[in-house]
Short mmCIF file of C-alpha atoms in Angstrom, two decimals:
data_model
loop_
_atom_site.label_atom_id
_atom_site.label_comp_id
_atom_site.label_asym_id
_atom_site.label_seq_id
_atom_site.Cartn_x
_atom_site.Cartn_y
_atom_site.Cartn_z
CA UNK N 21 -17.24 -23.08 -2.52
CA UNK N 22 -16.71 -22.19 0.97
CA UNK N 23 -18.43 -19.07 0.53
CA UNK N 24 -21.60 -20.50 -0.59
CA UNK N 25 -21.40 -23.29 2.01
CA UNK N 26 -21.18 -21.64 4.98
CA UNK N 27 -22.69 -17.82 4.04
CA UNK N 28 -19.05 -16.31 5.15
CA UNK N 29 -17.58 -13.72 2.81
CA UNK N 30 -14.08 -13.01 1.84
CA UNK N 31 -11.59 -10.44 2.57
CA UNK N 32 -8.34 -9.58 0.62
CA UNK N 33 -5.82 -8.02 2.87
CA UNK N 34 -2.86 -5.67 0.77
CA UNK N 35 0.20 -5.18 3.03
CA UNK N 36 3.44 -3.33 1.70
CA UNK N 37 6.04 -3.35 4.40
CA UNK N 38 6.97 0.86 4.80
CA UNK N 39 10.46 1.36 4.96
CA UNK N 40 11.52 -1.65 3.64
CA UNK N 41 14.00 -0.44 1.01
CA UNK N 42 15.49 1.88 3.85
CA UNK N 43 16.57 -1.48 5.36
CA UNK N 44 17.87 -2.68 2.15
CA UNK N 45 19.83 -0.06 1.11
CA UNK N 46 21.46 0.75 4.52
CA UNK N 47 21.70 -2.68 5.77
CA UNK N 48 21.96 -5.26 3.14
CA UNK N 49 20.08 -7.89 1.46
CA UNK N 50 20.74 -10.61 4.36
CA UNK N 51 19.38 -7.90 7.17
CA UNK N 52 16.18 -7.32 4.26
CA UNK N 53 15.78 -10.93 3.63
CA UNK N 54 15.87 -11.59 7.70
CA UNK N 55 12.63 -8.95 7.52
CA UNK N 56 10.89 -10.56 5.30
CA UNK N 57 11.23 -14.07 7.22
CA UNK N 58 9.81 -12.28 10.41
CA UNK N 59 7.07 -10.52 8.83
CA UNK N 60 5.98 -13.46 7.03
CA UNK N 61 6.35 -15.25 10.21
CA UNK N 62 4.02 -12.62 12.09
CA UNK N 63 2.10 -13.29 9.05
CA UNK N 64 1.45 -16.91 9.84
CA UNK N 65 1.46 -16.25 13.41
CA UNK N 66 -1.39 -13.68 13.95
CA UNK N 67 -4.33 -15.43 11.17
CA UNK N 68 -6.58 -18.42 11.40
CA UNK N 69 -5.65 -21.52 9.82
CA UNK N 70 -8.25 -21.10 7.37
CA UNK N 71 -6.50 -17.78 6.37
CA UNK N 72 -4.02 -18.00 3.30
CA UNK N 73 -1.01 -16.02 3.38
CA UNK N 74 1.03 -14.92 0.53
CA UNK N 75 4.07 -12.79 -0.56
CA UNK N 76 3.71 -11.81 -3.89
CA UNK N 77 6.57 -10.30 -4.58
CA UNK N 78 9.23 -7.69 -3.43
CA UNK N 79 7.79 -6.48 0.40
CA UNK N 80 3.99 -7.08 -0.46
CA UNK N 81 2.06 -9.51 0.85
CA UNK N 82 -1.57 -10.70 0.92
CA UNK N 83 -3.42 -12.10 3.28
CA UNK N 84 -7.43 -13.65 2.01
CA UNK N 85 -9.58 -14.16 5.11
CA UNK N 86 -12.92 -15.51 5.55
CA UNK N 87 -15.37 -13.25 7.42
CA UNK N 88 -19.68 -12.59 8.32
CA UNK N 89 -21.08 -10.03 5.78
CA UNK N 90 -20.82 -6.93 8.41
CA UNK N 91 -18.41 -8.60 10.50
CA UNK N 92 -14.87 -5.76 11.22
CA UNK N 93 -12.61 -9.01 11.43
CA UNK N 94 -10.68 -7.42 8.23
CA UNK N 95 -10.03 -4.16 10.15
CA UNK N 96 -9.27 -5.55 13.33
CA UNK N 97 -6.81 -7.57 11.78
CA UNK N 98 -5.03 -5.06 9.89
CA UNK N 99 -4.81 -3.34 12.94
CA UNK N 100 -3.41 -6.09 14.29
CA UNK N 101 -1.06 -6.98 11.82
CA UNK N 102 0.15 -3.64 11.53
CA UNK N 103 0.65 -3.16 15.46
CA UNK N 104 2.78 -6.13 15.03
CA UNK N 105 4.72 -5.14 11.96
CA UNK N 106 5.74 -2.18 13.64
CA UNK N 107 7.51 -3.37 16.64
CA UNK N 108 11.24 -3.45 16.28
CA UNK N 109 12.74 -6.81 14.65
CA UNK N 110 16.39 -7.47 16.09
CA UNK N 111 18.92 -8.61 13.40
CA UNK N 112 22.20 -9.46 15.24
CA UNK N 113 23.53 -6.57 17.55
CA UNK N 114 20.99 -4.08 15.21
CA UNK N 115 16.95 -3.61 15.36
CA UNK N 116 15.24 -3.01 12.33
CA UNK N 117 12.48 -0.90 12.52
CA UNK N 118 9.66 -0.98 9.72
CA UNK N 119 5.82 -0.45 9.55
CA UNK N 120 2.95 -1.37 7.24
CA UNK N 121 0.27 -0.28 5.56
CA UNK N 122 -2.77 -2.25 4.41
CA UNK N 123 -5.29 -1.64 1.35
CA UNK N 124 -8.82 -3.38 2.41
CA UNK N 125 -11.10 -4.82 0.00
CA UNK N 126 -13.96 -7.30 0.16
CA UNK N 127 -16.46 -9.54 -1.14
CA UNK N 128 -19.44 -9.14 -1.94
CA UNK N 129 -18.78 -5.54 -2.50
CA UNK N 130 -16.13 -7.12 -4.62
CA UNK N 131 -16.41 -9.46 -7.32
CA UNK N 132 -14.03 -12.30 -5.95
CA UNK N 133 -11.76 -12.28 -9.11
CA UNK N 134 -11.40 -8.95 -8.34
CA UNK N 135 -10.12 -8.60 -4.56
CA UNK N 136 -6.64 -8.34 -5.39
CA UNK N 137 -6.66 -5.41 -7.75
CA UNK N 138 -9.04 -3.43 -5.60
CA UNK N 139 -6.98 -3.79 -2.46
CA UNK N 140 -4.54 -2.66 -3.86
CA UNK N 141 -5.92 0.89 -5.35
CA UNK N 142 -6.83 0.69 -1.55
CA UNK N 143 -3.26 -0.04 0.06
CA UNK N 144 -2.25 2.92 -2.29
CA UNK N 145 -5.14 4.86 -0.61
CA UNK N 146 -3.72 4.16 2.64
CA UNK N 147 -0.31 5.00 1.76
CA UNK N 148 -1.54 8.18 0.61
CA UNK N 149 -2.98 9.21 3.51
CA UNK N 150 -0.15 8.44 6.06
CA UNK N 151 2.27 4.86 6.73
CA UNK N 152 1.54 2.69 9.52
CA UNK N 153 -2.61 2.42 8.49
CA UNK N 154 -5.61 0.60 6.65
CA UNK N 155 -7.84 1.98 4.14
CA UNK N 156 -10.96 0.28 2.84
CA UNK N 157 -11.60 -0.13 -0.42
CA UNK N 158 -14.19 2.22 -2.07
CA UNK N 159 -15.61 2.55 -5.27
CA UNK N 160 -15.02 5.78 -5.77
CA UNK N 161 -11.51 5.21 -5.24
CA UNK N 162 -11.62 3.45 -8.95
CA UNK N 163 -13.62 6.77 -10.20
CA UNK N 164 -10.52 9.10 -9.06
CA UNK N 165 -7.71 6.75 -9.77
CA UNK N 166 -9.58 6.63 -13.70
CA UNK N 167 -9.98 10.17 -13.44
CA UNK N 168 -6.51 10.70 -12.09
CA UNK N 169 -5.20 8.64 -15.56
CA UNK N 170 -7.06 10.31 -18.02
CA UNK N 171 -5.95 13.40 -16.72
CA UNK N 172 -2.16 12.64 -16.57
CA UNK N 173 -2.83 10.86 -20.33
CA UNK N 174 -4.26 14.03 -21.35
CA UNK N 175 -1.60 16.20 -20.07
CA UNK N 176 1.16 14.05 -21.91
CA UNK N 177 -0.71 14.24 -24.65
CA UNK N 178 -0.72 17.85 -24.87
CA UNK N 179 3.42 18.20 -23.75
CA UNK N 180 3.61 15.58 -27.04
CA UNK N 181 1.47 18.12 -29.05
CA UNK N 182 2.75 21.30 -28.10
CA UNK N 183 -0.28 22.53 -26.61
CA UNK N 184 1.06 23.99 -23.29
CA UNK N 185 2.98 27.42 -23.97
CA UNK N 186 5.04 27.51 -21.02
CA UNK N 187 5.85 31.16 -19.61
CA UNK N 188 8.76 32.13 -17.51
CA UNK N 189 9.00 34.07 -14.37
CA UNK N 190 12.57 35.72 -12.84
CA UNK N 191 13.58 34.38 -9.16
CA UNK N 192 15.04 37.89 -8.01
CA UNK N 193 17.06 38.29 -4.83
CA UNK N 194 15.60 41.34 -2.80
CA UNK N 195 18.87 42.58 -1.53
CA UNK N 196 20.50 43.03 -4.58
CA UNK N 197 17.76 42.85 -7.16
CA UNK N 198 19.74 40.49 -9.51
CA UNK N 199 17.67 37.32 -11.35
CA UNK N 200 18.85 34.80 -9.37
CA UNK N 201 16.71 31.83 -11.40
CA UNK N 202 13.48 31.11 -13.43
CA UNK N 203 10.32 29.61 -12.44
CA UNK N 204 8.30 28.17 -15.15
#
């Protein structure tokens, strides 16, 4: 309703904390649980009150923001949020350092109901191509991530049917010409 009142589209914003799990599994729960208070707190801290915020689930978050039709606001807020994210949180006589990366996606590229699946195919995109960055949705990213599927389906597939005759190839070591191990 907002949307048609005022002409403003919106913006789904995919963050997934990098090197979260590091933090976890060297530090503890508490210390990973003390992250996810700050980041959610940087969260609140750096959007508009009309902005929602949301963890939904593990280290993900989303973040829907209203925004003109051309308007960067998206981008300069991921950039934002991420420059944030990325500074050093302290956690008793420790700092923990994480990053972010952020999958873009909006309206009326979009279809609304859709915003949250697309930003995340482009979060994914954006881990992909280095931590610590934003990527905007694209359709074509939906085209290669289909693609992608089929092609791992049809490769299964064909392990399940026998169709790939696998052929072996001796490892030798130079110096002493013995088989050393088999590449397939």
């Amino acid at each position: 309703e907002t949307r048609r009142n005022t002409g403003l589209e919106i913006a789904a914003l995919h963050i997934d904390l990098d090197r979260f799990k590091y933090i976890n599994d060297t530090m503890g729960h508490a210390v990973g649980d003390h992250v996810l208070r700050c980041v959610a707190d940087i969260l609140r801290e750096r959007v508009r009150s009309q902005d929602v915020v949301a963890r939904i689930g593990g280290d993900e978050f989303i973040v829907l923001t209203l925004c003109a039709r051309d308007s960067d606001t998206p981008d300069k807020l991921a950039d934002r949020l991420i420059s944030e994210i990325c500074k050093p949180i302290p956690y008793e006589d420790r700092m923990c350092r994480i990053g972010a990366s952020v999958g873009i996606a909006r309206a009326p590229t979009i279809p609304a109901d859709e915003l949250i699946t697309c930003s995340d195919i482009a979060l994914y995109k954006a881990k992909t191509g280095g931590r610590a960055t934003w990527a905007t949705f694209d359709h074509r990213d939906l085209d290669t991530l289909q693609s992608n599927k089929r092609l791992a389906d049809d490769i299964l597939r064909g392990v399940d049917e026998g169709e790939f005759q696998p052929s072996y190839q001796p490892q030798v070591n130079v110096e002493t010409g013995d088989i050393v191990g088999l590449e397939v």
